[in-house]
Coordinates of C-alpha atoms in Angstrom, one line a residue:
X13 CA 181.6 323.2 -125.0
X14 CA 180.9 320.5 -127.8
X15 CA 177.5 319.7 -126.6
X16 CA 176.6 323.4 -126.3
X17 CA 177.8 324.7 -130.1
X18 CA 175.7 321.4 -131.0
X19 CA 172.7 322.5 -129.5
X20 CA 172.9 326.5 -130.2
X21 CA 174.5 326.8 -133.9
X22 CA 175.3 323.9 -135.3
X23 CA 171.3 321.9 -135.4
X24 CA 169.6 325.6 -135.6
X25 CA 171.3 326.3 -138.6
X26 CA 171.2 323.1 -140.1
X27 CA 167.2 322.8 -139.3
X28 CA 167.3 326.5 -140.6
X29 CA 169.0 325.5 -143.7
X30 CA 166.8 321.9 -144.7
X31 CA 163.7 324.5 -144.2
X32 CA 164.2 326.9 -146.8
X33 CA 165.6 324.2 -149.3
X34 CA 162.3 322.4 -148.6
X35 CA 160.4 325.9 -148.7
X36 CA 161.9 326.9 -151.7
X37 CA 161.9 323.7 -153.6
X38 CA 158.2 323.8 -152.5
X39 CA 157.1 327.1 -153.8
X40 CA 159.0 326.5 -157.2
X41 CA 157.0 323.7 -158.0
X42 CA 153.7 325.1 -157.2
X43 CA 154.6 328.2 -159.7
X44 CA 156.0 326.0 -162.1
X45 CA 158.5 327.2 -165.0
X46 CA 156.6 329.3 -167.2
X47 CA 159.4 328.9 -170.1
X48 CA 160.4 325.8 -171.8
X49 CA 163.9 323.9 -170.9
X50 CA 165.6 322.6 -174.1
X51 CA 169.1 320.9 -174.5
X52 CA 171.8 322.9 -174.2
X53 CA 173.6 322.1 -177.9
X54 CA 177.0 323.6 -176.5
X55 CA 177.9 321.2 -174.5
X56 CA 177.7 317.9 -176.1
X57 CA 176.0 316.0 -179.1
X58 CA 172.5 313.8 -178.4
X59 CA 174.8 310.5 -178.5
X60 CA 172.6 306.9 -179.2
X61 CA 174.5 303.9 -179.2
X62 CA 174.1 302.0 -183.0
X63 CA 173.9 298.7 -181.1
X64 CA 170.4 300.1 -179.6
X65 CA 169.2 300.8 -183.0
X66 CA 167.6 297.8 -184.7
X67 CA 168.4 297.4 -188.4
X68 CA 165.0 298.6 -189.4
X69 CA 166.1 302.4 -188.6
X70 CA 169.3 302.6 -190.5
X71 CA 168.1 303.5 -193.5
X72 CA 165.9 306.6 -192.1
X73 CA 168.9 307.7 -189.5
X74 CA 171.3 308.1 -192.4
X75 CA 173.6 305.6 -191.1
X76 CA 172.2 302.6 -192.4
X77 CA 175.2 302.2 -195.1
X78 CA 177.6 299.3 -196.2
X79 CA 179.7 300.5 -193.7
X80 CA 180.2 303.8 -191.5
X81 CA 183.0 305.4 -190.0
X82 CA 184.1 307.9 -186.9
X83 CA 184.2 311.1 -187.7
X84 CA 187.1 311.9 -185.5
X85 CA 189.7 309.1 -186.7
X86 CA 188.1 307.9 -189.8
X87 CA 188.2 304.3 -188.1
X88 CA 185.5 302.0 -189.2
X89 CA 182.5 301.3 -186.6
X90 CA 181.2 298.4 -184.7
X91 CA 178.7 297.8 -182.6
X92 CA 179.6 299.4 -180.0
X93 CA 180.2 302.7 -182.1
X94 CA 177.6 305.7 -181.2
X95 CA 176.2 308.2 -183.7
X96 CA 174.0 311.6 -182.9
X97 CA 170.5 311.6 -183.9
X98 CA 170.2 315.3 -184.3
X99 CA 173.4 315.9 -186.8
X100 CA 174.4 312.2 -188.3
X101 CA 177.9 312.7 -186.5
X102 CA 179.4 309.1 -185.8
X103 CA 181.8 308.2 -183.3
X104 CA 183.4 305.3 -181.6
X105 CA 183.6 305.1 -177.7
X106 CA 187.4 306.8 -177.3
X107 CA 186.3 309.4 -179.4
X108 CA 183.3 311.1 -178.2
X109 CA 184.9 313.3 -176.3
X110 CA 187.2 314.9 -179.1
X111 CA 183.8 315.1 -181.7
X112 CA 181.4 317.1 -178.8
X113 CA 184.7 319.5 -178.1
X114 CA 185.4 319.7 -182.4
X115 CA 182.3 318.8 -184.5
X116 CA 179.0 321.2 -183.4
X117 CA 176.0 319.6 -183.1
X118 CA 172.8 321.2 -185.1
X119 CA 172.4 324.7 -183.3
X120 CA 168.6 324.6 -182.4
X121 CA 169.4 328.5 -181.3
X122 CA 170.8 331.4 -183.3
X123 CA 170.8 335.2 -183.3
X124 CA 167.9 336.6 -185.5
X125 CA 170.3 338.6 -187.9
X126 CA 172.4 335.8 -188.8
X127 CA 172.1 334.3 -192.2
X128 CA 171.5 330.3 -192.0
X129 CA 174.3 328.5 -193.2
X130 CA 174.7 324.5 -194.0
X131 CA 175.5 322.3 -191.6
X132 CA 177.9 320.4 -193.5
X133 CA 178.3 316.5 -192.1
X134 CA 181.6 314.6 -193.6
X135 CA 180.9 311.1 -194.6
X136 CA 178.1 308.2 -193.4
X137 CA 175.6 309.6 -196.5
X138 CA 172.1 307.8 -196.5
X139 CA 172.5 304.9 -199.1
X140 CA 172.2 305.9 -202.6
X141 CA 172.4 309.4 -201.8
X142 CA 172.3 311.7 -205.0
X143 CA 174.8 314.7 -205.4
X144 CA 172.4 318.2 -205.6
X145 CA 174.9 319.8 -208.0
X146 CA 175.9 316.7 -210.7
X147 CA 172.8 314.4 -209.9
X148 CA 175.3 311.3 -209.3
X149 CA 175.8 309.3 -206.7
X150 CA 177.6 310.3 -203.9
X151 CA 179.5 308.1 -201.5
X152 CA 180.6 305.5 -203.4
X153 CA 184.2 305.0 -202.0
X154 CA 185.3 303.6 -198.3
X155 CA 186.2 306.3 -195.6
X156 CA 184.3 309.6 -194.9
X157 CA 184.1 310.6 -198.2
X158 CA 181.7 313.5 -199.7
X159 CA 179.2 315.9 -197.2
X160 CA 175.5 316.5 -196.7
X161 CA 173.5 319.0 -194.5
X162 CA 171.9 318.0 -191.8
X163 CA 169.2 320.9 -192.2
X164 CA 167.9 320.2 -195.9
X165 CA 169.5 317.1 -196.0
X166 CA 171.2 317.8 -199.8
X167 CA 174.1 315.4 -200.2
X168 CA 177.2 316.9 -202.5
X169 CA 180.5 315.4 -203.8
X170 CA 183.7 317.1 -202.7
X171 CA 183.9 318.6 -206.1
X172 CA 180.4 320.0 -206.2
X173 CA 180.0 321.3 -202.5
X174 CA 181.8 325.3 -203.4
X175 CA 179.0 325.4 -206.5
X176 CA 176.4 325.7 -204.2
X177 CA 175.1 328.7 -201.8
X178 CA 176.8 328.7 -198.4
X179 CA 173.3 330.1 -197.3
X180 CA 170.8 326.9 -196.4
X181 CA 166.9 327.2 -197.1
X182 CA 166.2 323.9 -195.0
X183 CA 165.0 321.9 -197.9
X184 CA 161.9 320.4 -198.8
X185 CA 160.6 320.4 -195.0
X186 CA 161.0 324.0 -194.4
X187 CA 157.7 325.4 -193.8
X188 CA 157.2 322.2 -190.5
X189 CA 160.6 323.5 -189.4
X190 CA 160.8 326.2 -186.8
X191 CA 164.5 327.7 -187.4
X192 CA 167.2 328.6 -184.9
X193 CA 166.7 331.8 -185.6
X194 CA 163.3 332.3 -184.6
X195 CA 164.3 331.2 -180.9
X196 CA 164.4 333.3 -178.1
X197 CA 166.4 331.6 -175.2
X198 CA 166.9 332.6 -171.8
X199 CA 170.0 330.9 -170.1
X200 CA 169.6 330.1 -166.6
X201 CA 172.3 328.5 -164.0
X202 CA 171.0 325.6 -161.6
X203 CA 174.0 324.8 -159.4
X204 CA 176.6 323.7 -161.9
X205 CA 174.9 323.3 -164.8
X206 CA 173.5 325.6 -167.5
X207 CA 170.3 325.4 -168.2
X208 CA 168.5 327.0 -171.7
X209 CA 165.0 327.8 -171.4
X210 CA 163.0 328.9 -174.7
X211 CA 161.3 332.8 -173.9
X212 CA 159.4 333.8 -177.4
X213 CA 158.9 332.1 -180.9
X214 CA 159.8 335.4 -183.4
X215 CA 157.8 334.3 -186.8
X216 CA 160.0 333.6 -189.8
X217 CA 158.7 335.8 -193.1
X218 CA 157.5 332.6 -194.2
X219 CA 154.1 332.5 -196.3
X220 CA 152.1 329.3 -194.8
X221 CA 154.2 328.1 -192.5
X222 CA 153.0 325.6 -190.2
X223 CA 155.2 324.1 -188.3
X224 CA 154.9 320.8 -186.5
X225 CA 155.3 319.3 -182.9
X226 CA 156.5 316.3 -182.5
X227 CA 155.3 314.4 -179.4
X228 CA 155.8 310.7 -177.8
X229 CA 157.6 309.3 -175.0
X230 CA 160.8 307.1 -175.1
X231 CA 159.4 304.0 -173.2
X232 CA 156.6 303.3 -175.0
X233 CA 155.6 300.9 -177.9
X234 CA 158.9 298.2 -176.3
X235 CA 160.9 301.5 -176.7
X236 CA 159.5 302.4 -180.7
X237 CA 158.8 305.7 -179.4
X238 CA 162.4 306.6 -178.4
X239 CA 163.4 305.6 -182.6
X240 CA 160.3 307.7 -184.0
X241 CA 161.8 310.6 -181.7
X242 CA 165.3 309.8 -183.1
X243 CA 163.9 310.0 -186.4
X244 CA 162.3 313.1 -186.6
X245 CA 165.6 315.1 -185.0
X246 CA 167.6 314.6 -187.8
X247 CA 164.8 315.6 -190.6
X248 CA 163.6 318.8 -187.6
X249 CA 165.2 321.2 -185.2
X250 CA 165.3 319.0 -182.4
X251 CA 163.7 321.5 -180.1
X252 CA 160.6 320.4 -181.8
X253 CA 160.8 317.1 -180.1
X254 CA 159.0 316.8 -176.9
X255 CA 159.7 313.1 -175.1
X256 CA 156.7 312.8 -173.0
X257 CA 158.8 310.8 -170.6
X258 CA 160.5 314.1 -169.6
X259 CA 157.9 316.6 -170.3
X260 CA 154.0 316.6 -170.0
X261 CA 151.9 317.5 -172.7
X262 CA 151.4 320.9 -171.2
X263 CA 154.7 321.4 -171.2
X264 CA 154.9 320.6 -175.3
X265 CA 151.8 322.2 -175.7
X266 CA 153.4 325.7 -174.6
X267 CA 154.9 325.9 -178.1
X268 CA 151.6 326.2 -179.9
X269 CA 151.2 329.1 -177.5
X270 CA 154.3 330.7 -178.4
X271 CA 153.7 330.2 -182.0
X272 CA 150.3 332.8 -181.0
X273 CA 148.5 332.9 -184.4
X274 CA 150.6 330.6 -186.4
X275 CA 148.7 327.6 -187.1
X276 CA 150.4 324.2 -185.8
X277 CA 150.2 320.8 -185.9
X278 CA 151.2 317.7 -183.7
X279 CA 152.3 314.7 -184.5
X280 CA 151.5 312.5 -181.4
X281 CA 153.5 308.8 -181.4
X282 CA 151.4 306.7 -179.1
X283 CA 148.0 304.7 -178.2
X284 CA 144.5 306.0 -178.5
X285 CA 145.2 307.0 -174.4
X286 CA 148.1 309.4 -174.8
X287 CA 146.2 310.7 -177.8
X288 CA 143.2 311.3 -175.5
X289 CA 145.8 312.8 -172.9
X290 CA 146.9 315.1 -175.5
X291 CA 143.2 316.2 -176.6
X292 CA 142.3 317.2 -173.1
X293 CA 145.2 319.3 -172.6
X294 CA 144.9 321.0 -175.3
X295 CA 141.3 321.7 -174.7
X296 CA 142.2 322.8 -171.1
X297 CA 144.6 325.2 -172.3
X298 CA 142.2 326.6 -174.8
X299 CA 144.9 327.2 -177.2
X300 CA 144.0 329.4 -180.6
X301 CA 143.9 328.3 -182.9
X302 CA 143.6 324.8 -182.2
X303 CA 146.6 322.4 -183.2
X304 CA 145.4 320.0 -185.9
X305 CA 147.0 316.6 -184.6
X306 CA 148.1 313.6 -186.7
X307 CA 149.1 310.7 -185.5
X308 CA 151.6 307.2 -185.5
X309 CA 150.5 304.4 -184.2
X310 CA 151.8 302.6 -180.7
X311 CA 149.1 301.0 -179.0
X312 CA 147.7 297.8 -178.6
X313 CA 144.1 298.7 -180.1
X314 CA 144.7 302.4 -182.2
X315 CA 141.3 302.4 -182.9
X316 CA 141.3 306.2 -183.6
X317 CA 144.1 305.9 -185.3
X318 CA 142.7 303.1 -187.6
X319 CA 139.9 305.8 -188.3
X320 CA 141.9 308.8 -189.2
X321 CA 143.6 306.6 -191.5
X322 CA 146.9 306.0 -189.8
X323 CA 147.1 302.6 -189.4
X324 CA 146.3 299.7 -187.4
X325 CA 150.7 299.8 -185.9
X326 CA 153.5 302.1 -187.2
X327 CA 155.4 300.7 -189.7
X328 CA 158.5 299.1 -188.9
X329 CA 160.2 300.4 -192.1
X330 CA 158.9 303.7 -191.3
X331 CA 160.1 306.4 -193.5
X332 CA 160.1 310.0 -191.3
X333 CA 160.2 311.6 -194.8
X334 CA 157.2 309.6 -196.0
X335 CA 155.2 311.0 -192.9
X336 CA 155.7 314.4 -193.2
X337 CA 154.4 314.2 -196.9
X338 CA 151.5 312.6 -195.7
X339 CA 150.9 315.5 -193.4
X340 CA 151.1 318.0 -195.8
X341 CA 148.7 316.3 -197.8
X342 CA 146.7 315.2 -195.0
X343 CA 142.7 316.4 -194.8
X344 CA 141.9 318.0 -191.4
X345 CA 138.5 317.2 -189.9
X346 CA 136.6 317.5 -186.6
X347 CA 135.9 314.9 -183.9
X348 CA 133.0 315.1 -181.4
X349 CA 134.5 315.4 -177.6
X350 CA 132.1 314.5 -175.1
X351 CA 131.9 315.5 -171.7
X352 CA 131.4 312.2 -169.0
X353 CA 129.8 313.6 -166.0
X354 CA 130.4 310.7 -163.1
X355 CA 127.9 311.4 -160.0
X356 CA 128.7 308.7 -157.9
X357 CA 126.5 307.4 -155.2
X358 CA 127.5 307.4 -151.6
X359 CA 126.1 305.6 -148.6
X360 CA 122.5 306.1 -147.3
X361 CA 121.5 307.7 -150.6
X362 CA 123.9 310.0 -150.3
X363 CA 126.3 311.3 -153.5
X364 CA 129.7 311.3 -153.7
X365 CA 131.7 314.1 -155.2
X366 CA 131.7 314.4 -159.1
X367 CA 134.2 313.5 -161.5
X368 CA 134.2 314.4 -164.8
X369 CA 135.9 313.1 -168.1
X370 CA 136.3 313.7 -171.9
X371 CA 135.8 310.9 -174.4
X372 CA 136.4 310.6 -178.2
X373 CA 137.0 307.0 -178.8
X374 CA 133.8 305.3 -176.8
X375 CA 132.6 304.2 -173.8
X376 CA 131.8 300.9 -172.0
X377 CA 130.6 299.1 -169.2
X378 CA 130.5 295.3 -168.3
X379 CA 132.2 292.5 -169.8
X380 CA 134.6 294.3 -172.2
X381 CA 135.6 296.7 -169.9
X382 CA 136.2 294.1 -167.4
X383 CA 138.7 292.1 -170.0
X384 CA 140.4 295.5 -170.7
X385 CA 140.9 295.9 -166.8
X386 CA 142.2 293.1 -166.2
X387 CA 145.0 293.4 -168.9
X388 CA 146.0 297.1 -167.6
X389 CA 146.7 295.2 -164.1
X390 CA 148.8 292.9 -165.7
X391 CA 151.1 294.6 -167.6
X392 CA 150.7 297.2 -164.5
X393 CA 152.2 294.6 -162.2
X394 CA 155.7 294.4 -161.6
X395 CA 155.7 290.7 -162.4
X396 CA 155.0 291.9 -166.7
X397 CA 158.4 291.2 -167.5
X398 CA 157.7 290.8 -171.7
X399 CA 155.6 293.3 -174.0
X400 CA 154.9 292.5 -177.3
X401 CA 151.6 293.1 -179.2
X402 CA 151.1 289.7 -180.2
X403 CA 152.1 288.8 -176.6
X404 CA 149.3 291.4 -175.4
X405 CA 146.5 290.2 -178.2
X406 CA 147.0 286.8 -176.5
X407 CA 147.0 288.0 -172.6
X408 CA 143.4 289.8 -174.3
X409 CA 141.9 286.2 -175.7
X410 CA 143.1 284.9 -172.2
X411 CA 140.5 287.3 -170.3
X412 CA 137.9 287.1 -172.9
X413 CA 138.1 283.1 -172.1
X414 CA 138.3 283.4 -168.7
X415 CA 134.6 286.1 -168.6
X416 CA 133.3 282.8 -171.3
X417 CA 133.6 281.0 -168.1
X418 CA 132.4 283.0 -165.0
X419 CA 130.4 285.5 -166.9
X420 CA 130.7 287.9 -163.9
X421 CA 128.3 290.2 -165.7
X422 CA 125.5 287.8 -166.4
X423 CA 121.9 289.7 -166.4
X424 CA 123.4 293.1 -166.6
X425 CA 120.5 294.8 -167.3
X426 CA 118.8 294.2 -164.3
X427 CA 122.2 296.7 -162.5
X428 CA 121.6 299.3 -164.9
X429 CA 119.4 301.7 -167.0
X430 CA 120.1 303.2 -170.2
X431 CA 118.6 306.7 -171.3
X432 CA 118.8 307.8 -174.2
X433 CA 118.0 311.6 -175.1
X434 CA 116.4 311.1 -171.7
X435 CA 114.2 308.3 -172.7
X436 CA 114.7 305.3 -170.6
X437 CA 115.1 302.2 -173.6
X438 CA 114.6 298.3 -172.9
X439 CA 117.2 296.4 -172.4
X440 CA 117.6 292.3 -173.8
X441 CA 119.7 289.8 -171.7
X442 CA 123.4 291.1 -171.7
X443 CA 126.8 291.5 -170.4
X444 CA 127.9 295.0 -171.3
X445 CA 126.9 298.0 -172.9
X446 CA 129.2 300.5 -175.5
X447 CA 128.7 303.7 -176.5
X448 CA 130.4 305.2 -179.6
X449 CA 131.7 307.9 -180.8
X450 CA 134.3 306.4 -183.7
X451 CA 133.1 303.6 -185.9
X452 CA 135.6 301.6 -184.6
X453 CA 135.9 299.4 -181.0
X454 CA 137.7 296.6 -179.8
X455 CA 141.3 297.0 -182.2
X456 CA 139.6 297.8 -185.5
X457 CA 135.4 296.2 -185.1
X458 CA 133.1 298.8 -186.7
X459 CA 130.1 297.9 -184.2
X460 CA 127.7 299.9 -185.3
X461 CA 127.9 298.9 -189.2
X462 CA 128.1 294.9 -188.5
X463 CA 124.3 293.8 -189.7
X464 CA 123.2 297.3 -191.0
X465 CA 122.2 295.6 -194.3
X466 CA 119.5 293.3 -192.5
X467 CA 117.8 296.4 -190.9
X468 CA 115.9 299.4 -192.2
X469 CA 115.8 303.1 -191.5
X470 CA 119.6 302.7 -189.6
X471 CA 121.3 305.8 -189.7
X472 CA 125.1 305.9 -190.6
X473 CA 128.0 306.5 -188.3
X474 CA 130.2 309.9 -187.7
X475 CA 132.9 311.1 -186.0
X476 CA 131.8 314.8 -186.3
X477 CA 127.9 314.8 -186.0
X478 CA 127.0 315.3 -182.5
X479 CA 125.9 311.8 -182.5
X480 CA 126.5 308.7 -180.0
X481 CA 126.1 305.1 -181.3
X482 CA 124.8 302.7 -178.4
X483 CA 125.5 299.0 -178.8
X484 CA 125.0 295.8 -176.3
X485 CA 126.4 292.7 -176.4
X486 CA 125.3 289.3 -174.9
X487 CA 128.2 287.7 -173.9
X488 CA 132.2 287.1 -174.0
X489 CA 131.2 284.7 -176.6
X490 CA 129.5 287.2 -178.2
X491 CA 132.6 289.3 -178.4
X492 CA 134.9 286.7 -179.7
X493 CA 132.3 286.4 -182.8
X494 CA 132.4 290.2 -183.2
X495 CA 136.0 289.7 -183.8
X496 CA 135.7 287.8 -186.5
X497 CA 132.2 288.9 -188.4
X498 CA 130.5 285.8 -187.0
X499 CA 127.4 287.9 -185.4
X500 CA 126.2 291.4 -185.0
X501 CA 125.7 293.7 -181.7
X502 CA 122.2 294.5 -180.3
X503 CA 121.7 298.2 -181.6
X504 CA 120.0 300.3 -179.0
X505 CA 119.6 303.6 -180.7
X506 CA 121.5 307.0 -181.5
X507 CA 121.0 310.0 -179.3
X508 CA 122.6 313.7 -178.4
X509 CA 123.3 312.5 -174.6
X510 CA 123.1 308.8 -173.2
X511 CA 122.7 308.6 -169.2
X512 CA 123.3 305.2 -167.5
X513 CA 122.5 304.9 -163.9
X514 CA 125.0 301.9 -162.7
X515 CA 123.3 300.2 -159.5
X516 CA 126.2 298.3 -158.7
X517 CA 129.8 298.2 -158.8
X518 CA 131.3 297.3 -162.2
X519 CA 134.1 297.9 -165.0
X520 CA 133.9 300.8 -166.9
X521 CA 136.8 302.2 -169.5
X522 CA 137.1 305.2 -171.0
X523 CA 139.1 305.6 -174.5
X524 CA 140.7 302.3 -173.4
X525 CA 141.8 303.4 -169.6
X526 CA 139.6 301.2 -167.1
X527 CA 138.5 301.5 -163.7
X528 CA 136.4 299.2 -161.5
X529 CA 133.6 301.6 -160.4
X530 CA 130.8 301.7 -157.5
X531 CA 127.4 302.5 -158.2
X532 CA 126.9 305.8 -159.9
X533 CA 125.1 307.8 -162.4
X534 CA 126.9 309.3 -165.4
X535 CA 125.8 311.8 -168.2
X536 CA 127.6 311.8 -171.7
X537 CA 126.9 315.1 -173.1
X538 CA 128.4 317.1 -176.3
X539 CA 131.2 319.4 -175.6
X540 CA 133.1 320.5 -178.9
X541 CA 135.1 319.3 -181.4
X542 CA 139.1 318.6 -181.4
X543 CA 140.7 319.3 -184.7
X544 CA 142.7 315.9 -186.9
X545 CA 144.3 315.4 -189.6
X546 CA 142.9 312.4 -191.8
X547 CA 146.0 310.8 -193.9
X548 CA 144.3 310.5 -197.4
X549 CA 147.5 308.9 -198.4
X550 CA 147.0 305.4 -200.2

C-alpha cells in the first residue's frame, strides 16, 4: 500500500510541485520587476558596526566625537558598539533591539499631504557642532546631551530646540534630495517578509531641483565603496543610494526614468570600468534627458576621472558635504562615445559573429594591453588574497618587467594594419598601438601632449570633438619612460574612425577591461556624446 501511494500521489505531486516553483521562478526572472525594491524603514534601522568604520569616517558620519553614547541606556560605547548610517542612532549590542522597536529610522516614505517634520536625533552631535538658534556650541557636556536632525542636519541646544519650526526644509542639500513625500510605494509580500517596491516619483514644487543618484558597490576600492555609501545616507534619503553589489545599474538607472523631465545627476563611486558600465546603460536605456554624471574615485588607474577633475583616488578625509558643493558648482560637458565594431575572423576565411562595444577612455592593443591582462587574472584568481593600490601599482611594474624581458609583441606591425579615416598609415618597429579618446592613459600619462613642443602643425587633444588620438609605442621600456617623462610616443595621426585589422591573436583592452583576442578586424566609429560634470573646484 506504501509503495503504491509512493508511486501514484506522493512523487506526482511532489514532481508537480518542483515544476511550477521552477516554472514560476523562471518566468519572473525573464519579466523582471519593473518597480524598484527599497528597504523597508519599519522594520529595523541600517545598523554598521563602529569597529568596521576606520577613524577617517568619524568625523563625516557624525559620530566621530570625544566619546559617544547608546541611545537606549545612555551607556558609553566601545568598539563593539553599532550606530545607523541613515539617522546617526547609536547603540550597543544588547540594545539594538529596544532602539529599532522605539527610535524610527529616517522615513524614506511619507503620505504626500503630510507636512515634513525634523527628525530629531538625541546626543552623538558632529564635533564642534554649532546651535542654529544661539550660534554656540552644542554638545559640550558627557551623555546624550542636545539634538540635531538628521534631514538638514541643524544641531540645537535643549533650550533652543522649541524656538524653531517643527516643520523641516531639509537644509542646505534640499534641491539633491528627493523627499519622502514624493515617493510612491507599492508594498508587496514574498513569503514572510514584506517587501516595498518604489511605483512613481510625484515632483516636489521645487524650482531647479535636481536631485542626485548615488551609485557604487560595497566591495569595491578594499571596501571604500561601502563608507562613501554610508556617507551619503545620512546627508540623502537613503533611497537615493543604489549599492551596485545588490542592484545593477539598470536597476538605479530606473530613477532617472521616474524622475521623467526632472533633470538628474549621478554620482558614480568607482574605477574608470564601472563608470564605463554606467555610460552604456544609460545610453541603452535612452533616458531623457540624459543624467549628467560626476564621479569619486576607486580605481587603480581613474584616468577619466583625473580628466574631469576628480582626482587621481578619493580622499581619505573625504568630506560628503564638500562633494555635493562641488557638484553644484560643477561645469557639465560632453564626452565623445565611440562605437567598437569587433568582426572577428573565423576559420577558412570565414567571419565569426560580431561584437560590438562602447569606448570613452581609449583603446589598445599589444604590450600594454597585455600588462593590463595579466593583472585582471591575478587579482581575478582566487589565490589574490591582498588589495591595495600601491600593492597593485607594484603587481603593474612586475608585468611591465616581465614584457622588458620576452617582448611577446616584438614586430607588431608586421600582425596588424592601422587605417586611419580609411587611409592605411605606416607603421615603425613596435609593440602596441593606443587610440584615445581622453588626454590621459596609463594612470594619469597625457600621450598625445608628451613632445608636442618639438613638432609642428600638431593639433590639440579633446574629449568632446569627434576626434581620436592614435599613438604607438616601441617597447615595455618605452612604457616605463612614458611614466616618468623620459621619452615621447610615436604619433600616428588624428582621424573620425580608426580600423585595425589584427592578423593574429593578441591583448586588447577596452576602458581598462582586457581580453586576449583572435585575429579580427575592428572599426571605431563616432556614436554620441554622454553628458559629465567637470569639478572646477580648486
Amino acid at each position: 500500500m506504501w509503495e503504491e501511494s509512493l508511486n501514484t500521489i506522493v512523487l506526482p505531486t511532489l514532481s508537480t510541485m518542483v515544476f511550477f516553483i521552477f516554472t514560476f521562478n523562471f518566468l519572473r526572472y525573464l519579466m523582471g520587476d519593473p518597480h524598484i525594491q527599497i528597504r523597508d524603514i519599519t522594520k529595523e534601522h541600517s545598523w554598521k558596526a563602529i569597529k568596521g568604520i576606520t577613524k577617517k569616517y568619524f568625523l563625516y558620519i557624525c559620530i566621530h566625537i570625544q566619546a559617544y553614547y547608546c541611545s537606549i541606556c545612555e551607556a558609553l560605547l566601545n568598539i563593539s558598539g553599532l550606530y545607523c548610517d541613515s539617522c546617526g542612532v547609536c547603540a550597543d549590542q544588547g540594545c539594538v533591539k529596544l532602539a529599532d522597536k522605539q527610535l524610527k529610522c529616517k522615513s524614506i516614505t511619507l503620505t504626500n499631504d503630510q507636512s515634513m517634520k525634523h527628525h530629531w536625533i538625541k546626543g552623538n552631535l558632529p564635533l564642534v557642532a554649532i546651535c542654529y538658534i544661539c550660534r554656540e556650541e552644542c554638545d559640550i557636556e558627557p551623555g546624550l546631551t542636545d539634538w540635531w536632525c538628521c534631514w538638514c542636519q541643524r544641531c540645537v541646544h535643549e533650550a533652543c530646540k522649541p524656538v524653531l519650526s517643527e516643520i523641516c526644509d531639509f537644509g542646505t542639500f534640499k534641491l539633491m534630495i528627493i523627499p519622502p513625500g514624493s515617493l510612491e510605494v507599492i508594498n508587496r509580500r514574498r513569503t514572510m517578509r514584506r517587501r516595498l517596491h518604489l511605483r512613481s516619483i510625484i515632483t516636489p514644487n521645487w524650482p531647479k531641483w535636481n536631485p542626485i543618484i548615488v551609485v557604487g558597490n560595497r566591495k569595491s576600492g578594499n571596501n571604500d565603496g561601502g563608507q562613501i555609501l554610508s556617507l551619503f545616507r545620512r546627508l540623502l534619503n537613503p533611497a537615493q543610494i543604489v549599492d551596485l553589489a545588490e542592484r545593477d545599474p539598470v536597476a538605479a538607472l530606473e530613477w532617472c526614468r521616474l524622475l521623467g523631465k526632472t533633470p538628474c545627476t549621478v554620482l558614480v563611486a568607482g574605477g574608470d570600468g564601472t563608470i564605463a558600465w554606467l555610460l552604456n546603460t544609460i545610453h541603452k536605456l535612452s533616458l531623457k534627458p540624459v543624467p549628467s554624471v560626476a564621479i569619486i574615485p576607486l580605481g587603480t588607474g581613474n584616468d577619466l576621472s583625473r580628466v574631469l577633475g576628480w582626482g587621481k583616488e578619493h580622499d581619505k578625509h573625504m568630506d560628503p558635504v564638500e562633494v555635493l558643493q562641488n557638484i553644484r558648482i560643477a561645469q557639465e560637458v560632453k564626452l565623445d562615445r565611440w562605437s567598437v565594431m569587433i568582426k572577428p575572423y573565423g576559420g577558412l576565411g570565414f567571419r565569426g559573429s560580431d561584437r560590438t562595444l562602447f569606448m570613452y577612455n581609449y583603446i589598445s592593443v599589444g604590450v600594454d594591453a597585455q600588462v593590463t591582462l595579466n593583472f585582471h587574472r591575478t587579482r581575478e584568481s582566487r589565490f589574490y588574497l591582498f588589495s591595495h593600490r600601491i600593492f597593485n601599482k607594484l603587481l603593474y611594474l612586475c608585468f611591465g618587467t616581465q614584457q622588458v624581458v620576452e617582448r611577446e609583441y616584438k614586430d607588431l606591425e608586421q600582425s596588424l594594419e592601422v587605417y586611419l579615416d580609411d587611409q592605411k598609415v605606416e607603421l615603425p618597429s613596435i609593440e602596441s598601438v593606443v587610440i584615445l579618446n581622453i588626454p590621459s592613459w596609463a594612470a594619469g600619462v597625457d600621450l598625445w601632449k608628451m613632445g608636442m613642443e618639438d613638432e609642428e602643425h600638431v593639433n590639440v587633444q579633446s574629449i568632446n570633438d569627434g576626434k581620436l588620438e592614435v599613438v604607438a609605442l616601441y617597447s615595455s621600456f618605452h612604457m616605463a619612460q612614458l611614466q616618468v617623462g623620459l621619452s615621447k610616443p610615436h604619433r600616428i595621426g588624428q582621424a573620425k574612425s580608426v580600423k585595425i585589422k589584427l592578423l593574429r591573436s593578441c591583448a586588447i583592452q577596452v576602458d581598462g577591461e582586457p581580453w586576449y583576442q583572435h585575429p579580427c578586424e575592428f572599426n571605431i566609429t563616432y556614436c554620441n556624446q554622454a553628458s559629465m560634470l567637470m569639478n572646477n573646484a580648486d
